[in-house]
Structure formats: C-alpha cells, structure tokens
Coordinates of C-alpha atoms in Angstrom, one line a residue:
X1 CA 47.3 27.7 211.6
X2 CA 43.5 28.0 211.0
X3 CA 43.7 31.8 211.3
X4 CA 46.5 32.0 208.8
X5 CA 44.6 29.7 206.4
X6 CA 41.5 31.9 206.6
X7 CA 43.5 35.0 205.9
X8 CA 45.2 33.4 202.9
X9 CA 41.9 32.3 201.5
X10 CA 40.4 35.7 201.9
X11 CA 43.3 37.4 200.1
X12 CA 43.3 34.9 197.3
X13 CA 39.6 35.3 196.6
X14 CA 39.9 39.1 196.7
X15 CA 42.8 39.2 194.2
X16 CA 41.3 36.5 191.9
X17 CA 38.2 38.8 191.6
X18 CA 40.5 41.7 190.6
X19 CA 42.3 39.5 188.0
X20 CA 38.9 38.4 186.6
X21 CA 38.1 42.1 186.2
X22 CA 41.0 42.9 184.0
X23 CA 40.4 39.6 182.1
X24 CA 36.8 40.7 181.4
X25 CA 37.5 44.4 180.7
X26 CA 41.1 44.4 179.3
X27 CA 40.9 47.5 177.1
X28 CA 39.1 49.6 179.7
X29 CA 41.7 48.7 182.3
X30 CA 44.6 49.6 180.0
X31 CA 43.0 52.8 178.9
X32 CA 42.5 54.0 182.5
X33 CA 46.1 53.0 183.2
X34 CA 47.3 55.0 180.2
X35 CA 45.5 58.1 181.4
X36 CA 46.8 57.7 184.9
X37 CA 50.5 57.4 183.7
X38 CA 50.3 60.5 181.6
X39 CA 48.5 62.5 184.3
X40 CA 50.9 61.5 187.0
X41 CA 54.0 62.4 184.9
X42 CA 52.8 65.6 183.1
X43 CA 55.1 67.8 185.2
X44 CA 58.2 65.8 184.9
X45 CA 61.0 67.0 182.6
X46 CA 60.1 64.3 180.0
X47 CA 56.4 65.0 180.4
X48 CA 56.8 68.7 179.7
X49 CA 59.2 68.1 176.8
X50 CA 56.6 65.8 175.0
X51 CA 53.5 67.7 176.0
X52 CA 51.8 65.1 178.3
X53 CA 49.3 67.6 179.5
X54 CA 48.0 68.1 176.0
X55 CA 47.7 64.4 175.1
X56 CA 44.1 63.1 175.3
X57 CA 44.2 60.2 172.8
X58 CA 46.6 57.3 171.9
X59 CA 47.0 58.9 168.4
X60 CA 48.3 62.1 170.1
X61 CA 50.6 60.0 172.2
X62 CA 52.1 58.3 169.1
X63 CA 52.6 61.7 167.5
X64 CA 54.2 63.3 170.5
X65 CA 56.3 60.6 172.0
X66 CA 58.9 58.6 170.1
X67 CA 59.6 54.9 170.4
X68 CA 62.6 54.6 172.7
X69 CA 65.4 52.2 173.3
X70 CA 67.7 52.1 176.4
X71 CA 70.2 54.1 174.5
X72 CA 67.6 56.8 173.9
X73 CA 66.7 57.0 177.6
X74 CA 70.2 56.6 178.9
X75 CA 71.0 60.3 179.2
X76 CA 67.9 60.8 181.4
X77 CA 68.7 57.6 183.5
X78 CA 72.3 58.6 183.9
X79 CA 71.3 61.9 185.4
X80 CA 68.8 60.1 187.7
X81 CA 71.6 57.8 188.9
X82 CA 73.6 60.8 189.8
X83 CA 70.8 62.1 192.0
X84 CA 68.5 64.2 189.8
X85 CA 64.8 63.8 190.3
X86 CA 61.5 64.4 188.5
X87 CA 63.1 63.5 185.2
X88 CA 61.2 60.5 183.8
X89 CA 58.9 59.9 186.8
X90 CA 57.7 62.3 189.5
X91 CA 58.3 60.3 192.7
X92 CA 61.9 60.0 194.1
X93 CA 63.9 57.1 192.5
X94 CA 67.1 55.9 194.2
X95 CA 67.2 52.3 193.0
X96 CA 68.1 51.0 189.6
X97 CA 67.8 47.4 188.4
X98 CA 70.9 46.2 186.7
X99 CA 70.5 43.9 183.7
X100 CA 72.6 42.5 180.9
X101 CA 74.4 45.0 178.6
X102 CA 73.5 47.2 175.7
X103 CA 75.4 48.7 172.8
X104 CA 76.7 51.6 174.9
X105 CA 77.5 49.9 178.1
X106 CA 78.2 46.5 179.7
X107 CA 75.0 46.8 181.8
X108 CA 71.7 48.5 181.7
X109 CA 70.3 50.3 184.7
X110 CA 66.5 50.5 184.8
X111 CA 64.8 52.9 187.2
X112 CA 62.7 51.3 189.9
X113 CA 60.1 53.6 191.4
X114 CA 58.1 52.8 194.6
X115 CA 55.1 52.4 192.4
X116 CA 56.8 49.8 190.2
X117 CA 57.8 47.9 193.3
X118 CA 54.3 48.0 194.9
X119 CA 52.0 47.8 191.9
X120 CA 54.1 45.6 189.6
X121 CA 56.8 43.5 191.2
X122 CA 55.2 42.9 194.6
X123 CA 51.8 42.5 193.1
X124 CA 53.2 39.8 190.9
X125 CA 54.5 37.9 193.9
X126 CA 51.1 38.0 195.5
X127 CA 49.3 37.1 192.3
X128 CA 51.7 34.2 191.6
X129 CA 50.7 32.7 195.0
X130 CA 47.0 33.6 194.5
X131 CA 46.8 31.9 191.1
X132 CA 48.7 28.9 192.3
X133 CA 46.6 28.4 195.4
X134 CA 43.4 29.0 193.4
X135 CA 44.5 26.2 191.0
X136 CA 45.7 23.9 193.9
X137 CA 43.2 24.3 196.8
X138 CA 44.9 21.8 199.0
X139 CA 48.3 23.3 198.8
X140 CA 50.5 23.8 201.9
X141 CA 52.9 26.1 200.1
X142 CA 52.3 29.0 202.5
X143 CA 53.2 26.8 205.6
X144 CA 56.9 26.6 204.7
X145 CA 59.6 28.8 203.2
X146 CA 60.2 30.1 199.7
X147 CA 63.8 29.6 198.4
X148 CA 65.2 32.4 196.1
X149 CA 68.8 32.7 195.0
X150 CA 68.8 36.5 194.7
X151 CA 71.2 38.8 193.0
X152 CA 73.6 41.5 194.1
X153 CA 72.9 44.9 195.6
X154 CA 75.4 47.8 196.0
X155 CA 75.8 51.6 196.1
X156 CA 76.8 53.3 192.9
X157 CA 80.4 54.4 192.8
X158 CA 79.6 57.8 191.5
X159 CA 76.7 58.6 193.8
X160 CA 76.3 57.0 197.3
X161 CA 72.7 58.1 197.3
X162 CA 71.6 55.7 194.7
X163 CA 71.6 51.9 194.6
X164 CA 71.9 49.4 191.8
X165 CA 71.4 45.6 191.7
X166 CA 69.5 42.7 190.1
X167 CA 65.8 43.2 190.3
X168 CA 65.5 40.2 192.5
X169 CA 67.9 41.8 195.0
X170 CA 66.0 45.1 195.0
X171 CA 62.8 43.2 195.6
X172 CA 64.3 41.2 198.5
X173 CA 65.9 44.3 200.0
X174 CA 62.6 46.1 200.2
X175 CA 60.4 43.3 201.4
X176 CA 58.3 44.0 204.5
X177 CA 59.6 42.4 207.7
X178 CA 56.8 39.8 207.8
X179 CA 57.7 38.5 204.3
X180 CA 61.3 37.8 205.4
X181 CA 59.9 35.1 207.7
X182 CA 58.5 33.3 204.6
X183 CA 61.7 33.1 202.6
X184 CA 65.2 31.6 202.7
X185 CA 68.1 32.0 202.8
X186 CA 68.8 35.0 205.1
X187 CA 69.1 38.3 203.2
X188 CA 72.8 38.7 203.7
X189 CA 73.4 35.3 202.0
X190 CA 70.9 35.9 199.2
X191 CA 72.6 39.2 198.3
X192 CA 76.2 38.0 198.4
X193 CA 78.3 39.3 195.5
X194 CA 80.5 36.3 194.7
X195 CA 78.4 33.7 192.9
X196 CA 80.1 30.5 193.7
X197 CA 80.4 31.4 197.4
X198 CA 76.8 32.3 197.5
X199 CA 75.7 28.9 196.0
X200 CA 77.8 27.2 198.7
X201 CA 76.3 29.3 201.5
X202 CA 72.7 28.9 200.2
X203 CA 73.2 25.1 200.1
X204 CA 74.7 25.1 203.6
X205 CA 72.0 27.2 205.2
X206 CA 68.8 25.9 203.6
X207 CA 69.3 22.1 203.8
X208 CA 67.5 22.0 207.2
X209 CA 64.7 24.4 206.3
X210 CA 61.1 23.5 205.4
X211 CA 61.3 24.6 201.7
X212 CA 57.9 24.3 200.0
X213 CA 58.5 26.4 196.9
X214 CA 61.5 27.7 194.9
X215 CA 61.7 30.7 192.6
X216 CA 64.5 31.3 190.1
X217 CA 66.2 31.0 186.7
X218 CA 66.4 27.3 185.7
X219 CA 70.0 27.4 184.6
X220 CA 71.4 28.8 187.9
X221 CA 68.9 26.9 190.0
X222 CA 70.2 23.6 188.6
X223 CA 73.7 24.5 189.8
X224 CA 72.3 25.0 193.3
X225 CA 70.3 21.7 193.2
X226 CA 73.4 19.7 192.2
X227 CA 75.5 21.2 194.9
X228 CA 72.8 20.4 197.5
X229 CA 72.7 16.8 196.4
X230 CA 76.5 16.6 196.5
X231 CA 76.6 18.0 200.1
X232 CA 73.8 15.8 201.4
X233 CA 74.5 12.6 199.5
X234 CA 70.8 12.4 198.7
X235 CA 69.4 11.1 195.4
X236 CA 66.7 13.7 195.0
X237 CA 65.7 17.1 196.3
X238 CA 62.4 15.7 197.8
X239 CA 64.6 13.7 200.2
X240 CA 66.1 17.0 201.4
X241 CA 62.8 19.0 201.3
X242 CA 59.9 16.5 201.6
X243 CA 57.3 19.3 201.4
X244 CA 58.6 20.9 198.2
X245 CA 55.7 21.2 195.8
X246 CA 56.3 24.0 193.2
X247 CA 59.1 25.6 191.2
X248 CA 58.3 29.1 189.9
X249 CA 60.6 29.8 186.9
X250 CA 61.3 32.5 184.4
X251 CA 64.0 34.3 182.3
X252 CA 64.6 31.3 180.0
X253 CA 62.4 28.8 178.4
X254 CA 61.8 25.8 180.7
X255 CA 61.1 23.1 178.1
X256 CA 64.8 22.0 177.7
X257 CA 65.1 21.7 181.5
X258 CA 61.9 20.1 182.5
X259 CA 63.0 16.5 182.5
X260 CA 66.3 17.3 184.3
X261 CA 64.3 19.1 187.1
X262 CA 61.9 16.2 187.4
X263 CA 64.8 13.8 187.9
X264 CA 66.7 16.0 190.4
X265 CA 63.6 16.8 192.4
X266 CA 62.3 13.2 192.3
X267 CA 58.6 13.9 192.7
X268 CA 56.1 12.8 190.2
X269 CA 53.5 15.4 191.0
X270 CA 55.9 18.3 191.3
X271 CA 54.3 21.5 190.0
X272 CA 56.0 24.0 187.6
X273 CA 54.8 27.5 187.0
X274 CA 56.1 29.9 184.4
X275 CA 56.4 33.6 184.7
X276 CA 57.5 36.5 182.5
X277 CA 59.4 39.0 184.5
X278 CA 62.2 41.4 183.7
X279 CA 64.1 44.4 185.2
X280 CA 61.6 46.6 183.5
X281 CA 58.5 44.9 185.0
X282 CA 56.5 41.8 185.5
X283 CA 54.3 41.0 182.5
X284 CA 52.9 37.5 182.6
X285 CA 52.0 34.5 184.8
X286 CA 51.0 31.0 183.8
X287 CA 47.4 31.0 185.1
X288 CA 46.3 27.5 184.0
X289 CA 47.6 24.0 184.7
X290 CA 46.9 22.5 181.3
X291 CA 49.2 24.6 179.2
X292 CA 52.2 27.0 179.5
X293 CA 50.6 30.1 178.1
X294 CA 51.1 33.3 180.1
X295 CA 48.3 35.6 181.2
X296 CA 49.2 39.1 180.2
X297 CA 49.0 41.2 183.4
X298 CA 47.0 44.4 182.6
X299 CA 46.7 46.2 185.9
X300 CA 50.4 46.3 186.9
X301 CA 51.3 49.9 185.9
X302 CA 52.4 48.8 182.5
X303 CA 50.7 50.0 179.3
X304 CA 51.3 47.8 176.3
X305 CA 51.8 48.4 172.6
X306 CA 53.1 46.0 170.0
X307 CA 55.3 46.3 166.8
X308 CA 54.9 43.5 164.2
X309 CA 58.3 41.9 163.8
X310 CA 58.4 42.6 160.1
X311 CA 58.2 46.4 161.0
X312 CA 61.4 46.3 163.1
X313 CA 64.2 48.4 161.7
X314 CA 61.9 50.8 159.9
X315 CA 62.1 54.5 160.6
X316 CA 58.4 54.6 161.4
X317 CA 57.2 51.1 162.3
X318 CA 53.5 50.3 162.5
X319 CA 52.4 50.1 166.1
X320 CA 49.4 47.9 167.1
X321 CA 47.3 48.4 170.2
X322 CA 46.1 45.5 172.4
X323 CA 42.6 45.4 170.9
X324 CA 44.1 44.9 167.4
X325 CA 46.7 42.1 167.9
X326 CA 46.4 38.9 165.9
X327 CA 46.7 35.4 167.4
X328 CA 49.8 33.6 166.2
X329 CA 51.7 36.7 165.0
X330 CA 55.0 37.8 166.5
X331 CA 55.2 41.2 168.0
X332 CA 58.0 43.2 169.6
X333 CA 56.9 44.4 173.0
X334 CA 56.6 48.2 173.6
X335 CA 55.9 49.3 177.2
X336 CA 55.1 52.5 179.1
X337 CA 55.6 52.0 182.8
X338 CA 55.1 53.6 186.3
X339 CA 58.9 53.9 186.6
X340 CA 59.3 56.3 183.6
X341 CA 59.9 54.1 180.6
X342 CA 58.0 55.7 177.8
X343 CA 57.2 53.7 174.7
X344 CA 60.2 51.6 175.5
X345 CA 61.3 48.6 173.4
X346 CA 62.2 46.0 175.9
X347 CA 63.8 43.7 173.3
X348 CA 61.4 40.7 173.6
X349 CA 59.0 39.3 171.1
X350 CA 55.7 37.7 172.0
X351 CA 53.0 35.7 170.2
X352 CA 49.4 35.9 171.3
X353 CA 47.7 32.5 171.8
X354 CA 44.3 34.0 173.1
X355 CA 42.5 37.3 173.1
X356 CA 39.8 36.5 175.7
X357 CA 41.7 36.6 178.0
X358 CA 44.9 37.9 176.5
X359 CA 47.5 35.2 176.8
X360 CA 51.0 35.1 175.3
X361 CA 54.1 33.0 174.7
X362 CA 57.5 34.6 174.6
X363 CA 58.8 33.9 171.1
X364 CA 62.2 35.4 171.2
X365 CA 64.3 38.5 171.3
X366 CA 64.5 41.4 168.8
X367 CA 68.2 40.9 168.7
X368 CA 68.5 37.2 169.5
X369 CA 67.7 35.4 166.3
X370 CA 69.4 34.0 163.2
X371 CA 68.5 35.6 159.9
X372 CA 71.7 35.5 157.9
X373 CA 69.9 34.0 154.9
X374 CA 66.3 35.1 155.3
X375 CA 65.4 32.1 157.5
X376 CA 64.2 34.2 160.5
X377 CA 64.8 31.5 163.1
X378 CA 63.7 32.8 166.5
X379 CA 64.3 31.3 170.0
X380 CA 60.9 29.6 170.1
X381 CA 61.8 27.7 166.9
X382 CA 65.1 26.6 168.4
X383 CA 63.6 25.5 171.7
X384 CA 61.0 23.4 169.9
X385 CA 63.7 21.7 167.8
X386 CA 65.9 21.1 170.8
X387 CA 63.0 19.6 172.7
X388 CA 62.1 17.2 169.8
X389 CA 65.6 16.1 169.3
X390 CA 66.2 15.5 173.0
X391 CA 63.0 13.4 173.3
X392 CA 63.7 11.1 170.4
X393 CA 67.3 10.5 171.5
X394 CA 66.7 10.3 175.3
X395 CA 68.9 13.3 175.8
X396 CA 68.7 16.1 178.4
X397 CA 70.0 19.5 177.3
X398 CA 71.6 21.9 179.8
X399 CA 72.5 24.8 177.6
X400 CA 72.9 25.7 174.0
X401 CA 73.7 28.5 171.6
X402 CA 73.7 28.8 167.8
X403 CA 75.1 31.1 165.1
X404 CA 75.3 31.3 161.3
X405 CA 78.0 29.8 159.2
X406 CA 78.4 32.4 156.5
X407 CA 78.6 31.8 152.8
X408 CA 82.1 31.7 151.4
X409 CA 83.7 30.8 148.2
X410 CA 82.8 27.2 147.4
X411 CA 80.9 26.8 150.7
X412 CA 77.2 27.1 151.4
X413 CA 75.8 28.7 154.5
X414 CA 74.4 26.9 157.5
X415 CA 73.8 27.0 161.3
X416 CA 76.4 25.9 163.9
X417 CA 75.2 24.8 167.3
X418 CA 77.1 24.2 170.6
X419 CA 75.0 22.1 173.0
X420 CA 75.8 20.9 176.5
X421 CA 74.0 17.9 177.9
X422 CA 73.0 16.5 181.3
X423 CA 72.5 13.2 179.5
X424 CA 73.9 13.1 176.0
X425 CA 71.9 11.7 173.1
X426 CA 72.0 8.0 172.4
X427 CA 72.5 8.8 168.7
X428 CA 74.2 12.0 167.7
X429 CA 73.3 11.7 164.0
X430 CA 69.7 11.2 164.9
X431 CA 69.8 14.2 167.2
X432 CA 71.1 16.4 164.4
X433 CA 68.6 15.0 161.9
X434 CA 65.7 15.6 164.2
X435 CA 66.9 19.1 165.1
X436 CA 67.0 20.0 161.5
X437 CA 63.6 18.4 160.6
X438 CA 61.8 20.1 163.5
X439 CA 63.2 23.5 162.5
X440 CA 61.9 22.8 159.0
X441 CA 58.5 21.9 160.4
X442 CA 58.1 24.9 162.6
X443 CA 59.7 27.5 160.3
X444 CA 58.7 27.7 156.7
X445 CA 61.5 30.2 155.8
X446 CA 64.1 27.9 157.2
X447 CA 62.5 25.0 155.3
X448 CA 62.6 26.9 152.0
X449 CA 66.3 27.7 152.5
X450 CA 67.1 24.1 153.4
X451 CA 65.2 22.7 150.3
X452 CA 67.8 20.7 148.4
X453 CA 70.5 22.6 150.3
X454 CA 69.7 25.6 148.2
X455 CA 70.9 28.1 150.7
X456 CA 71.5 26.3 153.9
X457 CA 73.1 22.9 154.5
X458 CA 72.3 20.7 157.5
X459 CA 73.3 22.1 160.9
X460 CA 76.7 21.4 162.4
X461 CA 76.5 20.5 166.1
X462 CA 79.2 20.5 168.8
X463 CA 78.4 18.1 171.7
X464 CA 80.0 19.8 174.7
X465 CA 81.3 18.4 178.0
X466 CA 79.5 19.1 181.3
X467 CA 80.1 22.6 182.7
X468 CA 81.4 24.0 179.4
X469 CA 78.9 26.9 179.4
X470 CA 79.4 27.4 183.2
X471 CA 83.2 27.7 182.7
X472 CA 82.7 30.0 179.7
X473 CA 80.3 32.3 181.6
X474 CA 82.7 32.4 184.5
X475 CA 85.6 33.3 182.3
X476 CA 83.5 36.3 181.1
X477 CA 82.5 37.4 184.6
X478 CA 78.9 36.5 183.8
X479 CA 77.9 34.1 186.6
X480 CA 74.6 34.9 188.3
X481 CA 70.9 35.1 187.8
X482 CA 70.9 38.3 185.7
X483 CA 73.2 36.7 183.1
X484 CA 71.7 34.5 180.5
X485 CA 73.3 32.4 177.8
X486 CA 72.5 34.0 174.4
X487 CA 70.6 31.3 172.7
X488 CA 70.8 32.6 169.1
X489 CA 72.9 35.3 167.5
X490 CA 73.0 36.7 164.0
X491 CA 76.8 36.8 164.4
X492 CA 79.5 34.4 165.6
X493 CA 81.0 36.4 168.6
X494 CA 79.4 34.2 171.3
X495 CA 79.8 30.9 169.6
X496 CA 83.4 31.5 168.6
X497 CA 84.2 32.7 172.1
X498 CA 82.6 29.6 173.6
X499 CA 84.3 27.1 171.3
X500 CA 87.7 28.8 172.0
X501 CA 87.1 28.5 175.7
X502 CA 86.3 24.8 175.3
X503 CA 89.5 24.2 173.3
X504 CA 91.7 25.8 176.0
X505 CA 90.2 23.7 178.9

C-alpha cells in the first residue's frame, strides 16, 4: 500500500508539472505541436496533396489546407477502413471510433491512431486522476476499482482487418494488462453489444466490487444506478459501494442531472468532475473544484483553431487562432489531430471563460440549436433555463428536447419542448414561466423576439412520463453511450418522432 501510494504521488507531481508548463506557455506548446503534426504527415497522401513539406507558417497552412467536415474526409476514411494506409496519417490505423451519424451515413467512423490513443485518450485518463488527486490529497480513489459502462467493439463487415467501435470500447480493448485490474466490469461484459443485457450484467457483476469512482455519460449511468438499486433493494449507491467518492462525467451537460445523482448516490460530499471528450479526441478537463470550467488540453496531439459562430455558413469563414480568442464569445471548434483529421470541424461550439490559463465551456453544437426566427438559442441557454425552472419548482429533469413551432397563417411562431422528469414540477405553469423568463435573461435575441409576442409566443411544454425518452431511443435503435438525445433542433423531426412514440405507448 505504501509503495503504491508513493508511486502514485510521484506520477501525479510529474504530470502536474507538465500541465503547468502548457498552462504557462500555451502558444509555444501549440506551435511546436503544429510543426510536429505537419512534419510527421508530409509524406502521406493528404500531406503530399496539400504541400505539407512547403508549409512553414499558419498563414500558409490556411491557404493550402481547406476546412473539412466528416463528409469531406469520408472518401479518405472509407479507403482506410478498407485497409489502405498512409492516407491521412503515416502510422498504421486499423481501429475506427464509431459515433452518431452524419448527413451521408447513419454513423461516423473516426480513425484512431496509436498516437491518438497514447498521447490523447490515455493521457487524458492519467491526467484526470492526476488533477483529481492533486485537488483531493487524501483521496483513496486508486485503492478501489473504476466502473465504466463501455461501448461496442466489432470487426468491419467489409474488411476483417479493421475494427470499429465506441471510443470507450477502443480504449478499454487496448488498455495495458495492469490497468484491467483497476477497472470493472470484466472486458467481455463492458463490450457486450446488446444494451439492456449489458446493463443487467454490469449490475450483477459489480455489486460486490469496491467501486471508488465511476466514469460515464450521465443519461445512461442513471439507468445503471436505478437497476442496481432495484436489484439490491438499497436506498442509495453509497450503501452498495461505501467507498465511492467521484463521478467523472462527459458527453452531455451535467447540470440537469446533478440533484438526481446526489439523491441516488446518497453522499453529501460526493465529488463530480466534468470532462470534454469525443471520438475525435479528448479536449478538456475540469481542473478546479470551485467551478465547472474546463481546462483546454494543449499537449494532447490536437492543434486548435476557432471559427466565430457568426461566420459559420460562409464560403470563407474567418478563423481565429488561440492567441486571439475573446472571452465570452462563441466559437466553432476546428481541430488538427495526430490521427489525421486536418482542419476538421468537430461540430461543437465553445465559449472561453479564461485565457490564462485557457479554460472553456461547451456552449452547444453547430447543428444543434434553434434559430427559426433569429433567436439563436444554443444548448447552453436551454440548459440554464431548464436548471432555473427545475430549481424553483422542485423538479428534476431526466431528458429534454425542443424544436420550433413555425409561423403559419394566423399563428405566430414559438418553441415546443418535450421534457421528462425524475420528479415533476410542483407547478407546471410556473415551470414554463421560469423557463421562458430565464431564456429571455440569458439570450437577448430570444428576448427581443418574445417582446410583446412580436415574433415568438411563450413556449409550449409537454410533460412526459418516466422512460419516454428511453423507449423512444430504443425504438430507434439508439440505446447506448455513443447515442445522445438531441437537445435542440432547428427542425421538428426529432420532436415529432418522440411525441408520436409517446402517443402510441
């Protein structure tokens, strides 16, 4: 025990020193990373096409290399999945992270290089623990097991030499043997394909383990928690796992779920730590205990650029470098990575809260927003409003989505919400009123359109029964960690589908 403690302390101090370095010299670290990425890839097919060997400055990089979406890179990725190499990245790539769909396919397949695994995803896991232990010196988190739900992992039908799966599954599958001793459940359970059977098996096999920390997506982790409490008959998770001390969460905003987690876990001093990870890379970790801002990770094999959201949709959008970002402004994230994603629009928008060090908050998605009337409501606005309405009406929200109500003859436009609750509001009218008022407070464009109902009327809210979203996602074949409920949409496809599903059950 003492030897392990000393080793952990040594590693933590060493890595915290490295983190302090990129916090102190962010631009230098990113510049060196940029140079390394281009130098490493100059002889790939993509590197030769866009003249990487002749690029010496960021200005030349912008001139030579276009901004890309998944659809732009798909022809290269498709060939890589069929076995071709040295296309986007020089080292051999046989694994592809599967994530939610795009306009040309049901799913996206993101290349995962050995460098991305080692220098991004695995480094993030180590840093997550290093930062946590640095902030909580008396922690015993390393003296128990980490619980992760995991995704799926399978060979591709058209090429048995390549593998696809959720990024969590790829990470688990490649963990060193010693790391397997520190996690639960067993790998064969964590990587089970059928979601409901997997939840049952995880609950069954982890009840008697010494779980000290849990990592996962809040929405799906809640399903597991509730099943464990059903199976054990306990009132809280802390009765099942008395040494549980932290939940590492990502993929969706945690605010709407915090109170539900606190009640299910039943521990007043439970720690929660936010992360920003995706199939394309690991970008941020909450490095302080007094706020939920995320430290932008600058030495992870990811070079960052930013597009102001007002530039989206333009043929030649303005691109801002890290040194020039403004606090409080929303930017679409543009990444160049050590897995061969070049000037790639990941689809997320972020807002900087600090420049020394660089900290961010995820503000939304480039495609997940409502702007049918010029109101520009982003996910961050919606989550703040949901949180305020829940607080004042003693409610706990499980899931929600919203869409526009389009203008029609004799009818003004508006927003329509479908919200499922763990505990419903004690006053539905007050909930709707607070939701509307908070949106007006945090979004001046929405407020202007709502003034005297000039363009938008008050929102319409459907208060849904428990498991409505779960049953809808199941009917669409969308159960599992990689699938997230679309919070906002500038169309009615998701909302109408959900409401139709509710009517038929």
